[in-house]
Coordinates of C-alpha atoms in Angstrom, one line a residue:
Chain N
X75 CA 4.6 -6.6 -39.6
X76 CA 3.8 -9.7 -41.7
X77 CA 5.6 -8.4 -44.3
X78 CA 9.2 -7.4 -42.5
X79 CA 9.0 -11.2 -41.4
X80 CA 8.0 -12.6 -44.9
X81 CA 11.4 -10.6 -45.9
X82 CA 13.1 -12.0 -42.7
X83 CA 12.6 -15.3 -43.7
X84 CA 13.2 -14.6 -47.2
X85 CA 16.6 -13.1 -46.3
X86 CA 17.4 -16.3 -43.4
X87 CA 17.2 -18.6 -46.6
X88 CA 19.2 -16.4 -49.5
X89 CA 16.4 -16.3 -51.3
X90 CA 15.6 -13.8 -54.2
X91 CA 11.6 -12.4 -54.5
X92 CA 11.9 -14.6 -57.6
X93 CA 13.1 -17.7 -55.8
X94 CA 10.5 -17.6 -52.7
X95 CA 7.4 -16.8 -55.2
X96 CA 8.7 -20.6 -57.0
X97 CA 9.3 -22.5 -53.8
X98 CA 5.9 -21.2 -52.2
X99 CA 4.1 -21.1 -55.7
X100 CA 3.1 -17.7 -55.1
X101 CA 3.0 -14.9 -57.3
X102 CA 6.3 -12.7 -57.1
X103 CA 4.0 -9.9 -57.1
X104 CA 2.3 -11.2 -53.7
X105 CA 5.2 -11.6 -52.5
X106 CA 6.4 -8.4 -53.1
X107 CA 3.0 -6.6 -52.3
X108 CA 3.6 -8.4 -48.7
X109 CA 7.0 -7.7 -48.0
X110 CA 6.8 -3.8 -49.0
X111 CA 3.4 -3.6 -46.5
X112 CA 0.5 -2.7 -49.3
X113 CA -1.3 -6.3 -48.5
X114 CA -0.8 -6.3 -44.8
X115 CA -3.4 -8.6 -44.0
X116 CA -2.8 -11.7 -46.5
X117 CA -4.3 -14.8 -46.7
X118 CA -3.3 -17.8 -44.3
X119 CA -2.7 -20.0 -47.0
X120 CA 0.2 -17.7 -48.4
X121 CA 1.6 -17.5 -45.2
X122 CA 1.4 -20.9 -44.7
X123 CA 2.9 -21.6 -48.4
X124 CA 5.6 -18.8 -48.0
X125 CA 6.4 -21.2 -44.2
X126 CA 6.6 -24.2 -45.8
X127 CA 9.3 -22.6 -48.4
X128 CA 11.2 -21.0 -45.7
X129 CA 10.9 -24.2 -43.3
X130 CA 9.6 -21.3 -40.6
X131 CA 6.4 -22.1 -38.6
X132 CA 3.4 -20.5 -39.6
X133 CA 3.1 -18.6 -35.9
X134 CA 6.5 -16.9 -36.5
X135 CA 4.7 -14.8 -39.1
X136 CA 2.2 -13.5 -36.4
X137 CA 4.9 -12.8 -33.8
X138 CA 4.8 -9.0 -34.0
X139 CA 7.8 -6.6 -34.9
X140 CA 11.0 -7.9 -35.0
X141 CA 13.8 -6.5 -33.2
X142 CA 15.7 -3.9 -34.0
X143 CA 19.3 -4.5 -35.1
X144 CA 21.3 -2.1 -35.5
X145 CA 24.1 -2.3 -39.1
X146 CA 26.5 -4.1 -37.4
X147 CA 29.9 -5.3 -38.3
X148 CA 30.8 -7.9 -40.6
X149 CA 34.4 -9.8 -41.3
X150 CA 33.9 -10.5 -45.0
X151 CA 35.8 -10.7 -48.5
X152 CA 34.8 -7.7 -50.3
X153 CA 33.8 -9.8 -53.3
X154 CA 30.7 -11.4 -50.6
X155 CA 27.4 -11.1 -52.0
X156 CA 25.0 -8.6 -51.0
X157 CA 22.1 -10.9 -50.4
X158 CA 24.5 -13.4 -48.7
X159 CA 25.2 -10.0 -46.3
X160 CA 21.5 -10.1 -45.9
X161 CA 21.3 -13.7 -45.0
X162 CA 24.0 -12.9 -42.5
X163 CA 22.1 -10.3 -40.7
X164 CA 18.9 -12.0 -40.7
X165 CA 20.1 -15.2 -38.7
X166 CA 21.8 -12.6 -36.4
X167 CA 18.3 -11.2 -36.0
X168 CA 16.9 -14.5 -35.2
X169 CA 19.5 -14.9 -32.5
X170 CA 18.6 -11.4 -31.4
X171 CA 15.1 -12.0 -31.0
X172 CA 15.6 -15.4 -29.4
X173 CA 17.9 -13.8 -27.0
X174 CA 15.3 -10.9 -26.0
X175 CA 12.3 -12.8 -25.7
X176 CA 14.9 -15.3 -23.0
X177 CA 16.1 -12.2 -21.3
X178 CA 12.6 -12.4 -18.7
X179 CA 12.8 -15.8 -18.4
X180 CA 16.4 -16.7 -17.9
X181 CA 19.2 -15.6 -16.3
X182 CA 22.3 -15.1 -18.7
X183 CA 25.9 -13.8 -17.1
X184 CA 25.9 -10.0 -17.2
X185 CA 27.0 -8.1 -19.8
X186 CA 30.9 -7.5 -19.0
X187 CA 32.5 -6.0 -21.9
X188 CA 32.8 -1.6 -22.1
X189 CA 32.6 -0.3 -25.2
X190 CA 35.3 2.7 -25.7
X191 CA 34.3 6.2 -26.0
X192 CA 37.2 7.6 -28.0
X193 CA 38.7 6.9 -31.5
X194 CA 41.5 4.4 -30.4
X195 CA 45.6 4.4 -31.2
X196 CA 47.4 1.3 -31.3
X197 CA 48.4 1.6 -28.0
X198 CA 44.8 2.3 -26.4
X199 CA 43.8 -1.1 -28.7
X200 CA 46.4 -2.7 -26.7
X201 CA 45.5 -1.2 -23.5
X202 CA 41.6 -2.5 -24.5
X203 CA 42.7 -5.8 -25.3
X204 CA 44.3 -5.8 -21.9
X205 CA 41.2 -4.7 -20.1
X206 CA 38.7 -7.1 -22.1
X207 CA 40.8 -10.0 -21.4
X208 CA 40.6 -8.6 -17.2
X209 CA 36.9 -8.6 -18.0
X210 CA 36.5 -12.1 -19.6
X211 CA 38.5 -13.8 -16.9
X212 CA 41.4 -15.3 -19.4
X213 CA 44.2 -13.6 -17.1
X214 CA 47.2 -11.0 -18.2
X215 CA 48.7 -13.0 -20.6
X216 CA 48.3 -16.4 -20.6
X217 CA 47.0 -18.3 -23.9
X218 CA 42.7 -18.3 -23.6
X219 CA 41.8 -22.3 -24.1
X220 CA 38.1 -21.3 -25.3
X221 CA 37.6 -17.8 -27.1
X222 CA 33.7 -18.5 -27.5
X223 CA 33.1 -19.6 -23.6
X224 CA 35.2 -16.2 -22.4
X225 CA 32.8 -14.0 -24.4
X226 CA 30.0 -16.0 -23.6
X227 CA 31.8 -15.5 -20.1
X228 CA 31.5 -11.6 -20.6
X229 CA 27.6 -11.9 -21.7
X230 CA 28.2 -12.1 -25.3
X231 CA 26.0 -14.4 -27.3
X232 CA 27.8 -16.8 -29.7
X233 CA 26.2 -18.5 -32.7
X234 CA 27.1 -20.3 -35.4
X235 CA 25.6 -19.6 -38.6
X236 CA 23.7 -22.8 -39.5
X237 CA 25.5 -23.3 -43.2
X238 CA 28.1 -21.8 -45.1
X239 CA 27.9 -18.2 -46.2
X240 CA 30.1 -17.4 -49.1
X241 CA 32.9 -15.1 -48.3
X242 CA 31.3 -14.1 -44.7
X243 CA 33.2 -15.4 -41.9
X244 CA 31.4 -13.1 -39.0
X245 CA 29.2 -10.4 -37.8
X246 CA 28.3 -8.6 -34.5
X247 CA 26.0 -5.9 -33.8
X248 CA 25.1 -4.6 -30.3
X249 CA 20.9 -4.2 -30.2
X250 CA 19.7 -1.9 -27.7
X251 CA 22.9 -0.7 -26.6
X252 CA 23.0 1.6 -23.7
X253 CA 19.2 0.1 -23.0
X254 CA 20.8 -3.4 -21.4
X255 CA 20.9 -4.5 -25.0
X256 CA 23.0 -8.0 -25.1
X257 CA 26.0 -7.9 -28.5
X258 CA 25.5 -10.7 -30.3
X259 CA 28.4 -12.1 -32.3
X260 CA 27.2 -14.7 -35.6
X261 CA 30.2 -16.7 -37.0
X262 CA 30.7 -18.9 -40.0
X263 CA 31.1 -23.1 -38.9
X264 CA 32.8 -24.0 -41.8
X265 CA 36.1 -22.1 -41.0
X266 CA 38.7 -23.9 -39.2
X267 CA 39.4 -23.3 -35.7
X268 CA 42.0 -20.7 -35.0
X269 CA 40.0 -18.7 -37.7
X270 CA 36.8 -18.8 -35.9
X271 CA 39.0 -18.0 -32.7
X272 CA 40.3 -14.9 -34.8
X273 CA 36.8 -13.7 -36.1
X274 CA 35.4 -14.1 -32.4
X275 CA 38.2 -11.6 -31.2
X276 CA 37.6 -9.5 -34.1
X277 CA 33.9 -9.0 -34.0
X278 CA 34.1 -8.3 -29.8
X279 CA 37.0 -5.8 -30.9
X280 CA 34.0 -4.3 -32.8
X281 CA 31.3 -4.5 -30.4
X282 CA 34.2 -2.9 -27.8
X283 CA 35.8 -0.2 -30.1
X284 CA 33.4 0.5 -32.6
X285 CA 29.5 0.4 -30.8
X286 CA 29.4 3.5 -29.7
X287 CA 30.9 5.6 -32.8
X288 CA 28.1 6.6 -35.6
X289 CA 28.6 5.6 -38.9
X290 CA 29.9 9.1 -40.1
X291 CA 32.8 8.7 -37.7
X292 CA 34.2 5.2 -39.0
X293 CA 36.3 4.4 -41.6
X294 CA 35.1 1.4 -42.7
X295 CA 39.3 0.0 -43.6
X296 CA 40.3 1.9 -40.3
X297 CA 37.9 0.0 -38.3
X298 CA 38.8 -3.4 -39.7
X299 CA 42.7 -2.9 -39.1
X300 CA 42.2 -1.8 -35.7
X301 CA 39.8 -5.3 -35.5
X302 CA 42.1 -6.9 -36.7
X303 CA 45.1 -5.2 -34.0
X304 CA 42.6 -5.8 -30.8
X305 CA 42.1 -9.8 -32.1
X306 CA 45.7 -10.4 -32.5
X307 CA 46.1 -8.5 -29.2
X308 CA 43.6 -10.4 -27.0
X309 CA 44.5 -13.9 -29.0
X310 CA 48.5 -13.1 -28.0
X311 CA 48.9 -10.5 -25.6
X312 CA 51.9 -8.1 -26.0
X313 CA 54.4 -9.7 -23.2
X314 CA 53.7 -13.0 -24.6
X315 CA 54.3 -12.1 -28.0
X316 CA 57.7 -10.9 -27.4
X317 CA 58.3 -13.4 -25.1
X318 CA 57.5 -16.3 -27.6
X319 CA 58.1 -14.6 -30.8
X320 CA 61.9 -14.0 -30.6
X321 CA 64.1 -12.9 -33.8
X322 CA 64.9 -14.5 -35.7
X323 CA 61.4 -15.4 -36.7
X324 CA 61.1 -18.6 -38.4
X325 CA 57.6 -20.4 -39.8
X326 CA 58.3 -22.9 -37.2
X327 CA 58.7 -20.9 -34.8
X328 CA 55.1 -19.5 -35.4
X329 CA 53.7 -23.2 -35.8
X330 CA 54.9 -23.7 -32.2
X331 CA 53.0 -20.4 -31.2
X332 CA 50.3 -21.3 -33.2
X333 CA 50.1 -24.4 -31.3
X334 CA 50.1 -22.7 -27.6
X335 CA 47.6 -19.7 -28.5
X336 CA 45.6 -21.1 -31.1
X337 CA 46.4 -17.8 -33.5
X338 CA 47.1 -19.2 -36.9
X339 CA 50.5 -18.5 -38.6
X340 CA 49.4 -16.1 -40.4
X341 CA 48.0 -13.7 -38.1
X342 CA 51.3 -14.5 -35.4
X343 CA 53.4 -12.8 -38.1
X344 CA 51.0 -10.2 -38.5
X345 CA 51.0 -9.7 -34.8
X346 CA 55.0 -9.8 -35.1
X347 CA 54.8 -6.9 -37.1
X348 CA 52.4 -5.1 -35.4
X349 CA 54.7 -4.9 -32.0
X350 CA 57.4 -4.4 -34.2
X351 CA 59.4 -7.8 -33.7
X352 CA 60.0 -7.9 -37.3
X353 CA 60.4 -5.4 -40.4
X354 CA 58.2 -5.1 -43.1
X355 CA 60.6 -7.3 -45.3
X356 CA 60.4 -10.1 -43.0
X357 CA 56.6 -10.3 -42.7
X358 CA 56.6 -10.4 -46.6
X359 CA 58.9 -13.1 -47.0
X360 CA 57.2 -15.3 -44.2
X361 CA 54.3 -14.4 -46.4
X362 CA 56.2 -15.9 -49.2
X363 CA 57.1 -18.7 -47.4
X364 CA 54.3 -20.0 -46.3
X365 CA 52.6 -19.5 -50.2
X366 CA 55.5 -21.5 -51.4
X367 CA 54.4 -24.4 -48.6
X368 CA 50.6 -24.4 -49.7
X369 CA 50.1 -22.9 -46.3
X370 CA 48.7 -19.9 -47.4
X371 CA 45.5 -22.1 -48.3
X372 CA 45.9 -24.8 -45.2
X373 CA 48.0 -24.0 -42.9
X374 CA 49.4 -26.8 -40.6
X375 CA 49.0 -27.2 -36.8
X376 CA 45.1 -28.1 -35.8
X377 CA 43.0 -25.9 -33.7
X378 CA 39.9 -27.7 -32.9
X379 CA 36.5 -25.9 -33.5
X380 CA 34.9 -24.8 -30.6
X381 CA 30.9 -24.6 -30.2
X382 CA 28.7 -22.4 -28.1
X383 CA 27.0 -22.9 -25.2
X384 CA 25.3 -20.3 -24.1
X385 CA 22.8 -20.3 -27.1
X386 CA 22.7 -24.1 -27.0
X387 CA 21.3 -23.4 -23.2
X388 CA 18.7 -20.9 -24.0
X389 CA 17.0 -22.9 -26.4
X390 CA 17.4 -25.9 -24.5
X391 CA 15.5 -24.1 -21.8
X392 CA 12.8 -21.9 -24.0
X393 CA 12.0 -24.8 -26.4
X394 CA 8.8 -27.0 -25.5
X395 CA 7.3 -29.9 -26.6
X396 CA 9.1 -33.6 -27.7
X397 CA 10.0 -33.4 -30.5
X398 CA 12.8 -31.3 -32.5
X399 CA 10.2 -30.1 -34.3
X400 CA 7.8 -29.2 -31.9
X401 CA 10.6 -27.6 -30.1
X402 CA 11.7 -25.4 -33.0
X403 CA 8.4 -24.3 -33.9
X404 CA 8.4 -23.1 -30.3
X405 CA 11.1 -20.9 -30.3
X406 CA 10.1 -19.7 -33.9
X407 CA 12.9 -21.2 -35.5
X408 CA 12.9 -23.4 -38.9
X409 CA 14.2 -27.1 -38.1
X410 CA 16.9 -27.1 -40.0
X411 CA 18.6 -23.6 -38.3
X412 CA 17.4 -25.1 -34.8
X413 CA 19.5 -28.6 -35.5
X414 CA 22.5 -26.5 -36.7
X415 CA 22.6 -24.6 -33.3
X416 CA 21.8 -27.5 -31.2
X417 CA 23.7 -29.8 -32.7
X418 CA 26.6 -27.9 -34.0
X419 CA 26.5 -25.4 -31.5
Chain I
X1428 CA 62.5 -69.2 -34.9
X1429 CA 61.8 -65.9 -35.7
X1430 CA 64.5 -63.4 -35.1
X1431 CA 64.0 -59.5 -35.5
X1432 CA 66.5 -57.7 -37.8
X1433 CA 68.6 -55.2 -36.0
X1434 CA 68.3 -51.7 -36.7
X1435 CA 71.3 -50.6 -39.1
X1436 CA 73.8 -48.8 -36.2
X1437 CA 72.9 -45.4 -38.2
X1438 CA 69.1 -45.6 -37.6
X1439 CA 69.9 -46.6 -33.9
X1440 CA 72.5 -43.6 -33.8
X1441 CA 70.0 -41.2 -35.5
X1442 CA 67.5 -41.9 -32.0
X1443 CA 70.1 -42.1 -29.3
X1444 CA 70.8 -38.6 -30.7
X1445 CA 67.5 -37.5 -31.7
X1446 CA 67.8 -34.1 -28.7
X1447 CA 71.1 -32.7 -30.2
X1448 CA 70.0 -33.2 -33.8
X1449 CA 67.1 -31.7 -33.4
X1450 CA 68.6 -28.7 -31.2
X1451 CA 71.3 -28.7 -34.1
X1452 CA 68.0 -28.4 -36.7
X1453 CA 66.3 -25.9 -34.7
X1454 CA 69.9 -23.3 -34.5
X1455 CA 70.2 -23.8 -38.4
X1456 CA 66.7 -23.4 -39.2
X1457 CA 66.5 -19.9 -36.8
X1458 CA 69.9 -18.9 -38.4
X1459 CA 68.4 -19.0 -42.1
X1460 CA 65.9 -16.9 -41.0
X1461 CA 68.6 -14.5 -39.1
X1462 CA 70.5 -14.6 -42.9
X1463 CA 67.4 -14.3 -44.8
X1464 CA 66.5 -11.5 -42.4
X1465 CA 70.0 -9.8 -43.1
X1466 CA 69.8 -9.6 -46.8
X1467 CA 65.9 -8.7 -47.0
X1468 CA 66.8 -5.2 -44.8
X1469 CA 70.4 -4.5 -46.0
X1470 CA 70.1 -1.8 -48.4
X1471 CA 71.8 -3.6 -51.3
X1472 CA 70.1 -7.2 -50.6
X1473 CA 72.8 -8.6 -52.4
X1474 CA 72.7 -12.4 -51.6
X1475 CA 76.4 -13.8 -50.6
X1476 CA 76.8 -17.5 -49.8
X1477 CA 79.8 -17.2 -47.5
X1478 CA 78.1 -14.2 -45.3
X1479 CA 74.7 -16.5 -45.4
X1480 CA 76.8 -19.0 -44.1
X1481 CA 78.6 -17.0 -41.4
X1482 CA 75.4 -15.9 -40.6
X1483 CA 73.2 -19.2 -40.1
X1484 CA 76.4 -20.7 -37.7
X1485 CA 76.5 -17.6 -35.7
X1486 CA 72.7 -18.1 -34.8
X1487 CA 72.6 -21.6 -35.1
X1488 CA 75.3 -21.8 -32.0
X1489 CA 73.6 -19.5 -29.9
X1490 CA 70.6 -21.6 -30.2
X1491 CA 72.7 -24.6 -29.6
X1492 CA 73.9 -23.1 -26.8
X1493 CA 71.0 -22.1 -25.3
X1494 CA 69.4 -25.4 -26.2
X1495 CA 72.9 -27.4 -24.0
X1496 CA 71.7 -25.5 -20.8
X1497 CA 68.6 -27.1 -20.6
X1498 CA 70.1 -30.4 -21.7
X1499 CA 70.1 -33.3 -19.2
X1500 CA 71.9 -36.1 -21.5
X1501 CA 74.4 -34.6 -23.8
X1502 CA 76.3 -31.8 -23.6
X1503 CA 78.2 -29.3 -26.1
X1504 CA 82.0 -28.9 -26.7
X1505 CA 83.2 -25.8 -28.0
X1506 CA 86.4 -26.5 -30.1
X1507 CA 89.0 -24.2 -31.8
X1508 CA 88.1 -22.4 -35.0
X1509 CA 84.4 -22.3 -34.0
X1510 CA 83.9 -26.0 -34.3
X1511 CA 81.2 -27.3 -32.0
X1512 CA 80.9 -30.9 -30.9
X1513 CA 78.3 -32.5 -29.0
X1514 CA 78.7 -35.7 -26.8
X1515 CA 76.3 -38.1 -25.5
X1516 CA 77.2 -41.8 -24.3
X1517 CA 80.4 -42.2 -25.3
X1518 CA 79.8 -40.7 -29.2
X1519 CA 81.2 -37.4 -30.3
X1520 CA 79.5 -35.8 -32.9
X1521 CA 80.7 -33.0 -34.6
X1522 CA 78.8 -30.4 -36.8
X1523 CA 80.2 -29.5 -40.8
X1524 CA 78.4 -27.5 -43.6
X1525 CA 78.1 -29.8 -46.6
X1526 CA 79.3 -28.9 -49.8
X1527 CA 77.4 -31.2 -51.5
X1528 CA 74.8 -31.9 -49.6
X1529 CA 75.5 -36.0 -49.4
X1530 CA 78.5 -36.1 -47.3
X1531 CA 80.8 -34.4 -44.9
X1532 CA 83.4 -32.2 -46.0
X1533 CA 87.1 -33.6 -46.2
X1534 CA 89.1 -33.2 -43.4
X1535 CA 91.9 -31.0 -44.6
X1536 CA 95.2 -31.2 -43.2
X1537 CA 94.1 -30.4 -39.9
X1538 CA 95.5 -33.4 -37.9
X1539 CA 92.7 -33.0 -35.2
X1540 CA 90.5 -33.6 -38.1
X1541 CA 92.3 -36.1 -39.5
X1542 CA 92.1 -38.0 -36.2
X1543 CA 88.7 -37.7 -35.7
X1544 CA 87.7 -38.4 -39.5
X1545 CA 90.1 -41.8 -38.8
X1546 CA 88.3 -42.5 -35.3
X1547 CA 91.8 -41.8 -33.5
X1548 CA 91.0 -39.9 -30.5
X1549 CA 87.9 -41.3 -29.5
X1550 CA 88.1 -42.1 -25.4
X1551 CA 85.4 -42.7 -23.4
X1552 CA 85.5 -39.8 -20.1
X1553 CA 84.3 -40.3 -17.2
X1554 CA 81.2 -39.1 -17.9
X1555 CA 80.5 -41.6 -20.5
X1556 CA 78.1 -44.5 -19.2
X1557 CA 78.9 -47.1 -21.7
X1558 CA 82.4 -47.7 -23.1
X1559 CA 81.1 -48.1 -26.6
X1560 CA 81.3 -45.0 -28.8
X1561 CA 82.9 -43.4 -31.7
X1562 CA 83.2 -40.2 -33.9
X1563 CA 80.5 -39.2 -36.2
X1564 CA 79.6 -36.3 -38.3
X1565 CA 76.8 -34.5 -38.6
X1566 CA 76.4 -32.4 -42.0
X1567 CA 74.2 -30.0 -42.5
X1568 CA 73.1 -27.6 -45.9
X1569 CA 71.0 -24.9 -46.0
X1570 CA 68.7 -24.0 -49.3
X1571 CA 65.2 -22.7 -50.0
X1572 CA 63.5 -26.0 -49.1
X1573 CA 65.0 -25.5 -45.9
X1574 CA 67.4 -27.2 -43.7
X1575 CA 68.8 -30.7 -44.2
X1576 CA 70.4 -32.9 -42.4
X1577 CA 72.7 -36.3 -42.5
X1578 CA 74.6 -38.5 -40.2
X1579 CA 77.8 -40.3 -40.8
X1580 CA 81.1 -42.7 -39.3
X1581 CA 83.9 -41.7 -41.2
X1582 CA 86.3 -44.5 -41.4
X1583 CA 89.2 -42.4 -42.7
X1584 CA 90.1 -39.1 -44.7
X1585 CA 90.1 -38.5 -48.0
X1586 CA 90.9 -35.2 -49.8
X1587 CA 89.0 -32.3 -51.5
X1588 CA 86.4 -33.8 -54.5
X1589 CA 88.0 -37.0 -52.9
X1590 CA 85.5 -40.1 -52.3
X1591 CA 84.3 -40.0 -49.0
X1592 CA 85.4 -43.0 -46.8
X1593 CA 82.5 -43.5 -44.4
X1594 CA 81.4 -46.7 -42.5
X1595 CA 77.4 -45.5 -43.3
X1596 CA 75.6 -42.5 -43.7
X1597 CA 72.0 -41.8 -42.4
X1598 CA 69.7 -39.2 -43.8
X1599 CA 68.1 -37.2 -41.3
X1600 CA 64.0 -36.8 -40.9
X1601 CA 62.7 -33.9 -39.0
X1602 CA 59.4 -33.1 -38.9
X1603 CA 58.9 -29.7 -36.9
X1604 CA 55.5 -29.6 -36.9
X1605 CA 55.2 -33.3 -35.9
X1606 CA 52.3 -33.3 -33.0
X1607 CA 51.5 -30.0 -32.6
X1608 CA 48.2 -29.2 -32.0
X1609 CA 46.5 -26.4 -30.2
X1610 CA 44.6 -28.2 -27.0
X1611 CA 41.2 -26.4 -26.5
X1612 CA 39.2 -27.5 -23.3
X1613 CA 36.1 -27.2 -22.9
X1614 CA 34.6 -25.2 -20.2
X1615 CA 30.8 -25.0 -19.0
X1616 CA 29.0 -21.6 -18.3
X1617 CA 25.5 -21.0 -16.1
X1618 CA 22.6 -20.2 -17.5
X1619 CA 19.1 -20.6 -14.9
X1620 CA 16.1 -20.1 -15.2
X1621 CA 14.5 -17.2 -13.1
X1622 CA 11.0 -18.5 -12.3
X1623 CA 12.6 -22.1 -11.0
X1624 CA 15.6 -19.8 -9.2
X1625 CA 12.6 -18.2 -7.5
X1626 CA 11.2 -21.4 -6.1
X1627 CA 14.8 -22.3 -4.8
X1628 CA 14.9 -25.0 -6.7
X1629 CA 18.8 -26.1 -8.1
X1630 CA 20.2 -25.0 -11.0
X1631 CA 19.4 -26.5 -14.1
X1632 CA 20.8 -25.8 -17.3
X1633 CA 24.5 -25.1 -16.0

C-alpha cells in the first residue's frame, strides 16, 4: 500500500524512479523495492525523505489503498508523454480520493448525467447532447454562460490540473460507476477559455457516451470524433447553429458566434460542417483563412477562464487547521497542488 | 485661447455614416465568402473576376437589404442597373467597385452619374432633418486581405484612367472583431455539510 502511494506521488510530480531517488537522496533501488511491494514496511525516514521530495505529508503515505480509477479518457496530442499521461491520472486520483473520503461528510448535488448504453450515430450524439443539456439545466438551446458550474450542476467534479501538462488538455474517468461512483473531469489551466469550455464538453461527452462500453468495444479515433461531435453539440446546439451560422459563412461571422457561445472559431466551423451548413471545401478554406491570420495559433475574441467551485468547496469544508499548510496536510494534499485548486480553482 | 481643430468633413462623414458602412462591409465581406464558396465547389474552380464580382454584389445587397429593415436612421434606395444608394440626413451615398482600389470609378456617360459625380441633383426630402448634405461615394475592392473600404465628394467627372476630381477622400477602418468578447458569469452552486444539516443549522459553504 506504501508502495502504490510512493508511485502516486511519484507520478503527481512527473518524476522518473531516477529523479525521486535524487530529490529524496534515496537509493533508486529503494525506491523501486518500495514501489513494486518487496519492502512493504520501510523505514519512516524514507518515507519522510520521499514526502519532502514530493511536497506530500508524511500521513498520506499511511492512508491505506488508494481508489480505484478506472483508464479513463484523455484529450491529448498524440505526441504527449507517457509519464506526463501518468501525471495526468494521478492528480485525477487525488481528486478521486478527496472526493470519496467527502462523500460521508458532505452533501454534493446528485449525480445527473446517464451514460448511454448503445454505440451512438451522429444523430443519437445530438439527441444526447440535447438530453445532457435538459439534465444540467442550460435550457434547449440557448448559449451556457458557465460550462464548469452546469457539470458541477449535474454532480460532476471539476479540477484544474495545478500546472501545465505538456500536450494534455483533459481527462475524465468515472470511478465506481454503477456503485454511486461520482465522474470526475481534470483539465489543463493554461489553455484559454473557450478551449477549456471545449475540453469540459468533451470529457462529459466521454463520461456520457463512452463509460459504460469496455475497452474492446471502442475505437479509440471513433470515440474522440464522436467527443468531439457531443462538445460542439452541447457548446452550440443544432437550432442555434443553423440559426446563427447562416451561408455564406465568413470568419467573422464565426467571431460573432464565438463571442455569444464561447466555442472558438475553429471548432464553430467544425460544427458548421458537422450539420452540414457548409461543404468540405469551405471548412478547408476557413481553415486556411484563419492560418493565413495567425489565428490558427491565437485566435481572436476573449473567452474568459472559468474556475471551479465545487472542488474549491469540499476542501474548504474537509481541510482543518490555520494555516494553508496545516490544511493541506489535512486533506493529504502537497501545498503547492492545494494552492493551485484553491486559488486557481 | 485655445480652440479645438475641427474634424476634416470626411472623418465627421465617415461617423455620421458609421451603420450603413458597416452594413455595406458586412454584405461585401459575406459576399466574398458566397464567391469564394462558388469557385471552391464548382467542378472546374476556375477563378473569374467578373463572376466573383457578380457574385459578392448579389450577396452583399441582400445583406444590405436585410441590414435597411432593421435600420432606424438611414434608409436604402434601390436605383436602376442594380445601383444601390443609401441616405441618411440629407447625404446620398452611393456604392461603386473600385478599379484601383484609391478612388471611385468614372462616371461614364451616364448623365445620372454625371450629376451626381458633379453634386447636381442633391435635394434635401422631406425626410431629411438638416438641409445640409451632398453626394458621396463609397468604393469598395475585394482581395485576399479582405474587404476595403473608402469614402469620397466628388466635385466633378472625369473620364476612364482620368484623374479623379474629388473634394476629399477618407479611408475606411473597420474592425469586425472590435469588442467582442464572450461574457461568462459566474454562478454559485451548494455544497453542505451533513453533520451541521443534521443539527438544522444554515447552510454553509453555498
Amino acid at each position: 500500500m506504501i508502495g502504490e502511494r510512493v508511485r502516486h506521488a511519484r507520478d503527481f510530480c512527473g518524476l522518473t524512479q531516477a529523479a525521486l531517488a535524487e530529490l529524496a537522496d534515496v537509493p533508486q533501488s529503494k525506491i523501486s523495492e518500495i514501489e513494486a511491494g518487496r519492502d512493504s514496511n520501510p523505514r519512516a525516514e524514507t518515507i519522510l525523505r520521499v514526502a519532502r521530495a514530493t511536497s506530500f505529508p508524511a500521513e498520506f503515505f499511511y492512508r491505506g489503498p488508494l481508489p480505484d480509477l478506472p483508464e479513463g479518457n484523455f484529450r491529448r496530442l498524440k505526441r504527449g508523454k507517457a509519464r506526463a499521461t501518468r501525471q495526468v491520472r494521478a492528480q485525477a486520483r487525488q481528486v478521486v480520493e478527496l472526493v470519496q473520503r467527502a462523500e460521508s461528510i458532505l452533501a454534493m448535488p446528485p449525480v445527473r448525467i446517464e451514460p448511454m448504453r448503445t454505440v451512438p450515430d451522429a444523430e443519437a450524439i445530438e439527441e444526447a447532447a440535447a438530453e445532457f443539456r435538459e439534465q444540467a439545466g442550460v435550457g434547449y438551446r440557448d448559449p451556457i454562460p458557465n460550462a464548469t458550474r452546469a457539470l458541477e450542476r449535474a454532480g460532476v467534479v471539476i479540477a484544474g490540473l495545478p500546472g501545465e501538462i505538456p500536450d494534455h488538455f483533459g481527462f475524465s474517468a468515472w470511478p465506481d460507476f454503477g456503485l454511486d461512483g461520482r465522474p470526475v473531469i481534470v483539465y489543463s489551466q493554461e489553455d484559454p477559455g473557450d478551449r477549456q469550455r471545449f475540453t469540459l464538453a468533451h470529457e462529459a461527452a466521454h463520461l456520457i457516451l463512452h463509460t459504460p462500453l469496455r475497452d474492446e468495444e471502442l475505437d479509440p479515433d471513433q470515440a474522440e470524433r464522436e467527443a468531439n461531435r457531443f462538445a460542439g453539440a452541447v457548446l452550440l446546439p443544432r437550432a442555434a447553429a443553423i440559426e446563427a451560422m447562416r451561408a455564406p459563412l465568413t470568419l467573422n461571422t464565426l467571431a460573432h458566434v464565438k463571442a455569444t457561445f464561447g466555442v472558438s472559431i475553429g471548432a464553430c466551423a467544425q460544427r458548421a460542417r458537422d450539420l452540414g451548413l457548409i461543404s468540405t471545401e469551405r471548412l478547408q478554406s476557413l481553415r486556411k483563412q484563419m492560418t493565413s491570420r495567425g489565428w490558427h495559433r491565437h485566435e481572436p475574441v476573449e473567452v474568459p477562464n472559468e474556475e471551479p467551485l465545487l472542488i474549491r468547496k469540499v476542501l474548504d469544508l474537509l481541510g482543518e487547521g490555520g494555516t494553508v499548510q496545516e490544511r493541506a496536510g489535512s486533506v493529504g494534499m502537497p501545498l503547492f497542488a492545494y494552492r493551485a485548486l484553491v486559488a486557481a480553482n | 485661447m485655445y480652440t479645438s481643430t475641427p474634424r476634416p468633413e470626411g472623418e465627421q462623414l465617415a461617423l455620421l455614416l458609421a451603420d450603413p458602412i458597416e452594413a455595406v462591409w458586412r454584405g461585401l465581406d459575406r459576399g466574398k465568402a458566397a464567391a469564394d464558396e462558388f469557385f471552391e465547389t464548382h467542378p472546374h474552380r476556375m477563378y473569374d473576376a467578373h463572376m466573383a464580382a457578380h457574385i459578392i454584389r448579389y450577396e452583399a445587397q441582400l445583406s444590405l437589404k436585410d441590414a435597411a429593415h432593421r435600420a432606424k436612421d438611414w434608409r436604402l434606395e434601390r436605383l436602376s442597373n442594380g445601383g444601390i444608394q443609401i441616405r441618411k440626413d440629407g447625404w446620398s451615398m452611393r456604392v461603386f467597385k473600385t478599379v484601383d482600389g484609391t478612388a471611385p470609378p468614372a462616371p461614364g456617360h451616364s448623365r445620372a452619374r454625371r450629376n451626381f459625380w458633379m453634386q447636381g441633383f442633391h435635394m434635401p426630402t422631406l425626410f431629411d432633418e438638416k438641409p445640409e448634405g451632398g453626394n458621396l461615394i463609397l468604393y469598395w475592392r475585394v482581395g485576399s486581405a479582405g474587404v476595403a473600404l473608402g469614402l469620397c465628394k466628388p466635385r466633378g467627372v472625369w473620364r476612364y484612367r482620368g484623374s479623379p476630381k474629388l473634394a476629399w477622400r477618407q479611408p475606411i477602418e473597420i474592425d469586425p472583431l472590435s469588442g467582442l468578447r464572450f461574457s461568462a458569469p459566474d454562478e454559485d452552486i451548494e455544497v453542505i455539510r451533513l453533520d451541521r444539516l443534521a443539527l438544522g443549522e444554515e447552510e454553509i459553504g453555498g
